[in-house]
């Protein structure tokens, strides 16, 4: 437990600069990257103000700050680092290879992260064709043997146990309850967090950067909307929070620019 706690806290701490680099690379502005990192840092406190005290039920506070030893802190660190590297202003083969490695390890930590790795692969290929796709794919396939060896030993062993695995684990009937019964991500919460993020879309001006940010923001919520236990365990969606905070920061940048543009005109100084 001691080793696991130390590792979990390190992952939480390292995610702060990872979010900062993600925000800087997505928006092109260092100040907005720092703002995104600040949002990520205060989120465990902020979520109580947004979603109410119920946001901390079922041990969500402990999960948020890395005390429950779930794999979410490691998963979030890896996918955020991979996205930040893929969005680097100068996508060198080394950075693309490291992005692939980060997302490859993330897939071995949480198999659904393969959706994020695939999204980056599509964007990298469309942006740079084989010149950028090959280094990324080399890194992305590095841990494929680990995933193939470990996956049969993990969740598939629980499929036949009704106390550990729901009978209808993935079903369209869960889409509504995943959001209406969630302890955090209810329609009330979405109505608060979504508007500023929608404005932030205008602040991510590079189309490839916006594609990755939106893919990472939406892939987990869409996938886990069909999962039976998402309402009880909103931690499944935590890997999308860095992108939400990046869009918040970008939204603040857009609003600040509009306020500056709409400000009173200054008169020329007299000679």
mmCIF file with all atom_site columns, C-alpha atoms in Angstrom, residues 135-270:
data_model
loop_
_atom_site.group_PDB
_atom_site.id
_atom_site.type_symbol
_atom_site.label_atom_id
_atom_site.label_alt_id
_atom_site.label_comp_id
_atom_site.label_asym_id
_atom_site.label_entity_id
_atom_site.label_seq_id
_atom_site.pdbx_PDB_ins_code
_atom_site.Cartn_x
_atom_site.Cartn_y
_atom_site.Cartn_z
_atom_site.occupancy
_atom_site.B_iso_or_equiv
_atom_site.pdbx_formal_charge
_atom_site.auth_seq_id
_atom_site.auth_comp_id
_atom_site.auth_asym_id
_atom_site.auth_atom_id
_atom_site.pdbx_PDB_model_num
ATOM 1   C CA . UNK A 1 135 ? 7.333   6.806   -35.375 1.00 0.00 ? 135 UNK A CA 1
ATOM 2   C CA . UNK A 1 136 ? 4.030   7.093   -33.567 1.00 0.00 ? 136 UNK A CA 1
ATOM 3   C CA . UNK A 1 137 ? 2.905   3.585   -34.533 1.00 0.00 ? 137 UNK A CA 1
ATOM 4   C CA . UNK A 1 138 ? 6.269   2.147   -33.489 1.00 0.00 ? 138 UNK A CA 1
ATOM 5   C CA . UNK A 1 139 ? 5.744   3.563   -30.014 1.00 0.00 ? 139 UNK A CA 1
ATOM 6   C CA . UNK A 1 140 ? 2.045   2.710   -29.909 1.00 0.00 ? 140 UNK A CA 1
ATOM 7   C CA . UNK A 1 141 ? 2.733   -0.965  -30.629 1.00 0.00 ? 141 UNK A CA 1
ATOM 8   C CA . UNK A 1 142 ? 5.580   -1.215  -28.121 1.00 0.00 ? 142 UNK A CA 1
ATOM 9   C CA . UNK A 1 143 ? 3.362   -2.469  -25.295 1.00 0.00 ? 143 UNK A CA 1
ATOM 10  C CA . UNK A 1 144 ? 0.912   -4.435  -27.439 1.00 0.00 ? 144 UNK A CA 1
ATOM 11  C CA . UNK A 1 145 ? 2.380   -7.760  -26.189 1.00 0.00 ? 145 UNK A CA 1
ATOM 12  C CA . UNK A 1 146 ? 1.734   -6.632  -22.601 1.00 0.00 ? 146 UNK A CA 1
ATOM 13  C CA . UNK A 1 147 ? -1.878  -5.806  -23.410 1.00 0.00 ? 147 UNK A CA 1
ATOM 14  C CA . UNK A 1 148 ? -2.417  -9.091  -25.239 1.00 0.00 ? 148 UNK A CA 1
ATOM 15  C CA . UNK A 1 149 ? -0.869  -11.097 -22.401 1.00 0.00 ? 149 UNK A CA 1
ATOM 16  C CA . UNK A 1 150 ? -2.556  -9.268  -19.525 1.00 0.00 ? 150 UNK A CA 1
ATOM 17  C CA . UNK A 1 151 ? -6.087  -8.675  -20.811 1.00 0.00 ? 151 UNK A CA 1
ATOM 18  C CA . UNK A 1 152 ? -7.194  -12.366 -20.711 1.00 0.00 ? 152 UNK A CA 1
ATOM 19  C CA . UNK A 1 153 ? -6.054  -12.484 -17.064 1.00 0.00 ? 153 UNK A CA 1
ATOM 20  C CA . UNK A 1 154 ? -8.055  -9.444  -15.954 1.00 0.00 ? 154 UNK A CA 1
ATOM 21  C CA . UNK A 1 155 ? -11.687 -8.537  -16.611 1.00 0.00 ? 155 UNK A CA 1
ATOM 22  C CA . UNK A 1 156 ? -12.578 -11.572 -18.764 1.00 0.00 ? 156 UNK A CA 1
ATOM 23  C CA . UNK A 1 157 ? -12.097 -13.738 -15.658 1.00 0.00 ? 157 UNK A CA 1
ATOM 24  C CA . UNK A 1 158 ? -14.935 -11.782 -13.999 1.00 0.00 ? 158 UNK A CA 1
ATOM 25  C CA . UNK A 1 159 ? -17.459 -12.187 -16.816 1.00 0.00 ? 159 UNK A CA 1
ATOM 26  C CA . UNK A 1 160 ? -19.082 -15.235 -15.242 1.00 0.00 ? 160 UNK A CA 1
ATOM 27  C CA . UNK A 1 161 ? -19.276 -13.731 -11.734 1.00 0.00 ? 161 UNK A CA 1
ATOM 28  C CA . UNK A 1 162 ? -22.586 -11.818 -11.346 1.00 0.00 ? 162 UNK A CA 1
ATOM 29  C CA . UNK A 1 163 ? -21.320 -10.144 -8.149  1.00 0.00 ? 163 UNK A CA 1
ATOM 30  C CA . UNK A 1 164 ? -18.296 -8.649  -9.920  1.00 0.00 ? 164 UNK A CA 1
ATOM 31  C CA . UNK A 1 165 ? -19.542 -8.099  -13.463 1.00 0.00 ? 165 UNK A CA 1
ATOM 32  C CA . UNK A 1 166 ? -23.045 -6.950  -14.467 1.00 0.00 ? 166 UNK A CA 1
ATOM 33  C CA . UNK A 1 167 ? -25.012 -9.200  -16.768 1.00 0.00 ? 167 UNK A CA 1
ATOM 34  C CA . UNK A 1 168 ? -25.643 -6.408  -19.280 1.00 0.00 ? 168 UNK A CA 1
ATOM 35  C CA . UNK A 1 169 ? -22.378 -4.526  -18.810 1.00 0.00 ? 169 UNK A CA 1
ATOM 36  C CA . UNK A 1 170 ? -22.644 -2.565  -22.055 1.00 0.00 ? 170 UNK A CA 1
ATOM 37  C CA . UNK A 1 171 ? -26.132 -1.751  -23.221 1.00 0.00 ? 171 UNK A CA 1
ATOM 38  C CA . UNK A 1 172 ? -27.904 1.281   -24.764 1.00 0.00 ? 172 UNK A CA 1
ATOM 39  C CA . UNK A 1 173 ? -30.335 1.208   -21.849 1.00 0.00 ? 173 UNK A CA 1
ATOM 40  C CA . UNK A 1 174 ? -27.589 2.586   -19.577 1.00 0.00 ? 174 UNK A CA 1
ATOM 41  C CA . UNK A 1 175 ? -27.071 5.805   -21.539 1.00 0.00 ? 175 UNK A CA 1
ATOM 42  C CA . UNK A 1 176 ? -29.677 7.832   -19.666 1.00 0.00 ? 176 UNK A CA 1
ATOM 43  C CA . UNK A 1 177 ? -28.937 6.490   -16.176 1.00 0.00 ? 177 UNK A CA 1
ATOM 44  C CA . UNK A 1 178 ? -25.191 6.997   -16.625 1.00 0.00 ? 178 UNK A CA 1
ATOM 45  C CA . UNK A 1 179 ? -25.846 10.738  -16.589 1.00 0.00 ? 179 UNK A CA 1
ATOM 46  C CA . UNK A 1 180 ? -29.038 11.198  -14.606 1.00 0.00 ? 180 UNK A CA 1
ATOM 47  C CA . UNK A 1 181 ? -27.887 8.965   -11.710 1.00 0.00 ? 181 UNK A CA 1
ATOM 48  C CA . UNK A 1 182 ? -24.221 10.001  -11.661 1.00 0.00 ? 182 UNK A CA 1
ATOM 49  C CA . UNK A 1 183 ? -22.855 11.465  -8.444  1.00 0.00 ? 183 UNK A CA 1
ATOM 50  C CA . UNK A 1 184 ? -20.864 14.050  -10.447 1.00 0.00 ? 184 UNK A CA 1
ATOM 51  C CA . UNK A 1 185 ? -21.635 14.298  -14.144 1.00 0.00 ? 185 UNK A CA 1
ATOM 52  C CA . UNK A 1 186 ? -25.345 15.076  -14.006 1.00 0.00 ? 186 UNK A CA 1
ATOM 53  C CA . UNK A 1 187 ? -27.187 17.383  -16.426 1.00 0.00 ? 187 UNK A CA 1
ATOM 54  C CA . UNK A 1 188 ? -26.836 20.077  -13.744 1.00 0.00 ? 188 UNK A CA 1
ATOM 55  C CA . UNK A 1 189 ? -23.040 19.704  -13.771 1.00 0.00 ? 189 UNK A CA 1
ATOM 56  C CA . UNK A 1 190 ? -22.870 19.605  -17.558 1.00 0.00 ? 190 UNK A CA 1
ATOM 57  C CA . UNK A 1 191 ? -24.941 22.780  -17.782 1.00 0.00 ? 191 UNK A CA 1
ATOM 58  C CA . UNK A 1 192 ? -22.266 24.514  -15.680 1.00 0.00 ? 192 UNK A CA 1
ATOM 59  C CA . UNK A 1 193 ? -19.070 23.112  -17.199 1.00 0.00 ? 193 UNK A CA 1
ATOM 60  C CA . UNK A 1 194 ? -20.055 22.878  -20.873 1.00 0.00 ? 194 UNK A CA 1
ATOM 61  C CA . UNK A 1 195 ? -20.667 26.525  -21.905 1.00 0.00 ? 195 UNK A CA 1
ATOM 62  C CA . UNK A 1 196 ? -17.138 27.776  -21.186 1.00 0.00 ? 196 UNK A CA 1
ATOM 63  C CA . UNK A 1 197 ? -15.681 24.671  -22.857 1.00 0.00 ? 197 UNK A CA 1
ATOM 64  C CA . UNK A 1 198 ? -17.832 25.345  -25.932 1.00 0.00 ? 198 UNK A CA 1
ATOM 65  C CA . UNK A 1 199 ? -16.407 28.858  -26.105 1.00 0.00 ? 199 UNK A CA 1
ATOM 66  C CA . UNK A 1 200 ? -12.928 27.376  -25.713 1.00 0.00 ? 200 UNK A CA 1
ATOM 67  C CA . UNK A 1 201 ? -13.336 25.481  -28.982 1.00 0.00 ? 201 UNK A CA 1
ATOM 68  C CA . UNK A 1 202 ? -12.848 28.852  -30.681 1.00 0.00 ? 202 UNK A CA 1
ATOM 69  C CA . UNK A 1 203 ? -9.555  29.298  -28.839 1.00 0.00 ? 203 UNK A CA 1
ATOM 70  C CA . UNK A 1 204 ? -7.936  26.143  -30.262 1.00 0.00 ? 204 UNK A CA 1
ATOM 71  C CA . UNK A 1 205 ? -7.210  27.435  -33.731 1.00 0.00 ? 205 UNK A CA 1
ATOM 72  C CA . UNK A 1 206 ? -5.129  24.611  -35.204 1.00 0.00 ? 206 UNK A CA 1
ATOM 73  C CA . UNK A 1 207 ? -7.574  22.035  -36.628 1.00 0.00 ? 207 UNK A CA 1
ATOM 74  C CA . UNK A 1 208 ? -5.420  19.020  -35.744 1.00 0.00 ? 208 UNK A CA 1
ATOM 75  C CA . UNK A 1 209 ? -5.023  20.220  -32.166 1.00 0.00 ? 209 UNK A CA 1
ATOM 76  C CA . UNK A 1 210 ? -8.751  20.735  -31.866 1.00 0.00 ? 210 UNK A CA 1
ATOM 77  C CA . UNK A 1 211 ? -9.400  17.266  -33.288 1.00 0.00 ? 211 UNK A CA 1
ATOM 78  C CA . UNK A 1 212 ? -7.224  15.606  -30.629 1.00 0.00 ? 212 UNK A CA 1
ATOM 79  C CA . UNK A 1 213 ? -8.621  17.708  -27.783 1.00 0.00 ? 213 UNK A CA 1
ATOM 80  C CA . UNK A 1 214 ? -12.214 16.946  -28.753 1.00 0.00 ? 214 UNK A CA 1
ATOM 81  C CA . UNK A 1 215 ? -11.470 13.252  -29.332 1.00 0.00 ? 215 UNK A CA 1
ATOM 82  C CA . UNK A 1 216 ? -9.901  12.919  -25.885 1.00 0.00 ? 216 UNK A CA 1
ATOM 83  C CA . UNK A 1 217 ? -12.706 14.938  -24.310 1.00 0.00 ? 217 UNK A CA 1
ATOM 84  C CA . UNK A 1 218 ? -15.564 12.937  -25.830 1.00 0.00 ? 218 UNK A CA 1
ATOM 85  C CA . UNK A 1 219 ? -14.269 9.382   -26.334 1.00 0.00 ? 219 UNK A CA 1
ATOM 86  C CA . UNK A 1 220 ? -14.503 8.293   -22.700 1.00 0.00 ? 220 UNK A CA 1
ATOM 87  C CA . UNK A 1 221 ? -17.922 9.861   -22.013 1.00 0.00 ? 221 UNK A CA 1
ATOM 88  C CA . UNK A 1 222 ? -19.424 8.340   -25.160 1.00 0.00 ? 222 UNK A CA 1
ATOM 89  C CA . UNK A 1 223 ? -17.905 4.896   -24.552 1.00 0.00 ? 223 UNK A CA 1
ATOM 90  C CA . UNK A 1 224 ? -18.780 4.706   -20.850 1.00 0.00 ? 224 UNK A CA 1
ATOM 91  C CA . UNK A 1 225 ? -22.292 6.056   -21.354 1.00 0.00 ? 225 UNK A CA 1
ATOM 92  C CA . UNK A 1 226 ? -23.172 2.481   -22.323 1.00 0.00 ? 226 UNK A CA 1
ATOM 93  C CA . UNK A 1 227 ? -21.507 0.926   -19.254 1.00 0.00 ? 227 UNK A CA 1
ATOM 94  C CA . UNK A 1 228 ? -23.659 -0.249  -16.358 1.00 0.00 ? 228 UNK A CA 1
ATOM 95  C CA . UNK A 1 229 ? -21.422 1.047   -13.553 1.00 0.00 ? 229 UNK A CA 1
ATOM 96  C CA . UNK A 1 230 ? -20.564 4.524   -14.858 1.00 0.00 ? 230 UNK A CA 1
ATOM 97  C CA . UNK A 1 231 ? -23.111 6.323   -12.669 1.00 0.00 ? 231 UNK A CA 1
ATOM 98  C CA . UNK A 1 232 ? -21.710 4.645   -9.550  1.00 0.00 ? 232 UNK A CA 1
ATOM 99  C CA . UNK A 1 233 ? -18.073 5.138   -10.601 1.00 0.00 ? 233 UNK A CA 1
ATOM 100 C CA . UNK A 1 234 ? -17.672 8.474   -12.433 1.00 0.00 ? 234 UNK A CA 1
ATOM 101 C CA . UNK A 1 235 ? -13.908 7.965   -12.187 1.00 0.00 ? 235 UNK A CA 1
ATOM 102 C CA . UNK A 1 236 ? -14.123 6.260   -15.588 1.00 0.00 ? 236 UNK A CA 1
ATOM 103 C CA . UNK A 1 237 ? -14.480 9.730   -17.100 1.00 0.00 ? 237 UNK A CA 1
ATOM 104 C CA . UNK A 1 238 ? -11.568 11.369  -15.267 1.00 0.00 ? 238 UNK A CA 1
ATOM 105 C CA . UNK A 1 239 ? -9.179  10.904  -18.202 1.00 0.00 ? 239 UNK A CA 1
ATOM 106 C CA . UNK A 1 240 ? -11.245 13.490  -20.113 1.00 0.00 ? 240 UNK A CA 1
ATOM 107 C CA . UNK A 1 241 ? -10.914 16.182  -17.436 1.00 0.00 ? 241 UNK A CA 1
ATOM 108 C CA . UNK A 1 242 ? -7.553  17.620  -18.668 1.00 0.00 ? 242 UNK A CA 1
ATOM 109 C CA . UNK A 1 243 ? -9.095  18.372  -22.060 1.00 0.00 ? 243 UNK A CA 1
ATOM 110 C CA . UNK A 1 244 ? -12.111 19.953  -20.367 1.00 0.00 ? 244 UNK A CA 1
ATOM 111 C CA . UNK A 1 245 ? -9.775  22.194  -18.382 1.00 0.00 ? 245 UNK A CA 1
ATOM 112 C CA . UNK A 1 246 ? -7.805  23.089  -21.508 1.00 0.00 ? 246 UNK A CA 1
ATOM 113 C CA . UNK A 1 247 ? -11.026 24.212  -23.175 1.00 0.00 ? 247 UNK A CA 1
ATOM 114 C CA . UNK A 1 248 ? -11.956 26.184  -20.060 1.00 0.00 ? 248 UNK A CA 1
ATOM 115 C CA . UNK A 1 249 ? -8.628  27.990  -20.247 1.00 0.00 ? 249 UNK A CA 1
ATOM 116 C CA . UNK A 1 250 ? -9.047  28.561  -23.980 1.00 0.00 ? 250 UNK A CA 1
ATOM 117 C CA . UNK A 1 251 ? -12.553 29.875  -23.327 1.00 0.00 ? 251 UNK A CA 1
ATOM 118 C CA . UNK A 1 252 ? -11.195 32.395  -20.841 1.00 0.00 ? 252 UNK A CA 1
ATOM 119 C CA . UNK A 1 253 ? -8.664  33.461  -23.474 1.00 0.00 ? 253 UNK A CA 1
ATOM 120 C CA . UNK A 1 254 ? -11.437 33.982  -26.026 1.00 0.00 ? 254 UNK A CA 1
ATOM 121 C CA . UNK A 1 255 ? -13.551 35.988  -23.593 1.00 0.00 ? 255 UNK A CA 1
ATOM 122 C CA . UNK A 1 256 ? -10.545 38.098  -22.568 1.00 0.00 ? 256 UNK A CA 1
ATOM 123 C CA . UNK A 1 257 ? -9.785  38.844  -26.226 1.00 0.00 ? 257 UNK A CA 1
ATOM 124 C CA . UNK A 1 258 ? -13.402 39.836  -26.865 1.00 0.00 ? 258 UNK A CA 1
ATOM 125 C CA . UNK A 1 259 ? -13.406 42.091  -23.810 1.00 0.00 ? 259 UNK A CA 1
ATOM 126 C CA . UNK A 1 260 ? -10.205 43.769  -24.978 1.00 0.00 ? 260 UNK A CA 1
ATOM 127 C CA . UNK A 1 261 ? -11.549 44.191  -28.501 1.00 0.00 ? 261 UNK A CA 1
ATOM 128 C CA . UNK A 1 262 ? -14.834 45.644  -27.259 1.00 0.00 ? 262 UNK A CA 1
ATOM 129 C CA . UNK A 1 263 ? -13.185 48.006  -24.763 1.00 0.00 ? 263 UNK A CA 1
ATOM 130 C CA . UNK A 1 264 ? -13.363 51.786  -25.113 1.00 0.00 ? 264 UNK A CA 1
ATOM 131 C CA . UNK A 1 265 ? -11.152 53.228  -27.820 1.00 0.00 ? 265 UNK A CA 1
ATOM 132 C CA . UNK A 1 266 ? -8.203  55.215  -26.577 1.00 0.00 ? 266 UNK A CA 1
ATOM 133 C CA . UNK A 1 267 ? -7.715  58.758  -27.846 1.00 0.00 ? 267 UNK A CA 1
ATOM 134 C CA . UNK A 1 268 ? -4.379  59.753  -29.353 1.00 0.00 ? 268 UNK A CA 1
ATOM 135 C CA . UNK A 1 269 ? -2.044  61.466  -26.930 1.00 0.00 ? 269 UNK A CA 1
ATOM 136 C CA . UNK A 1 270 ? -1.662  65.180  -27.411 1.00 0.00 ? 270 UNK A CA 1
#
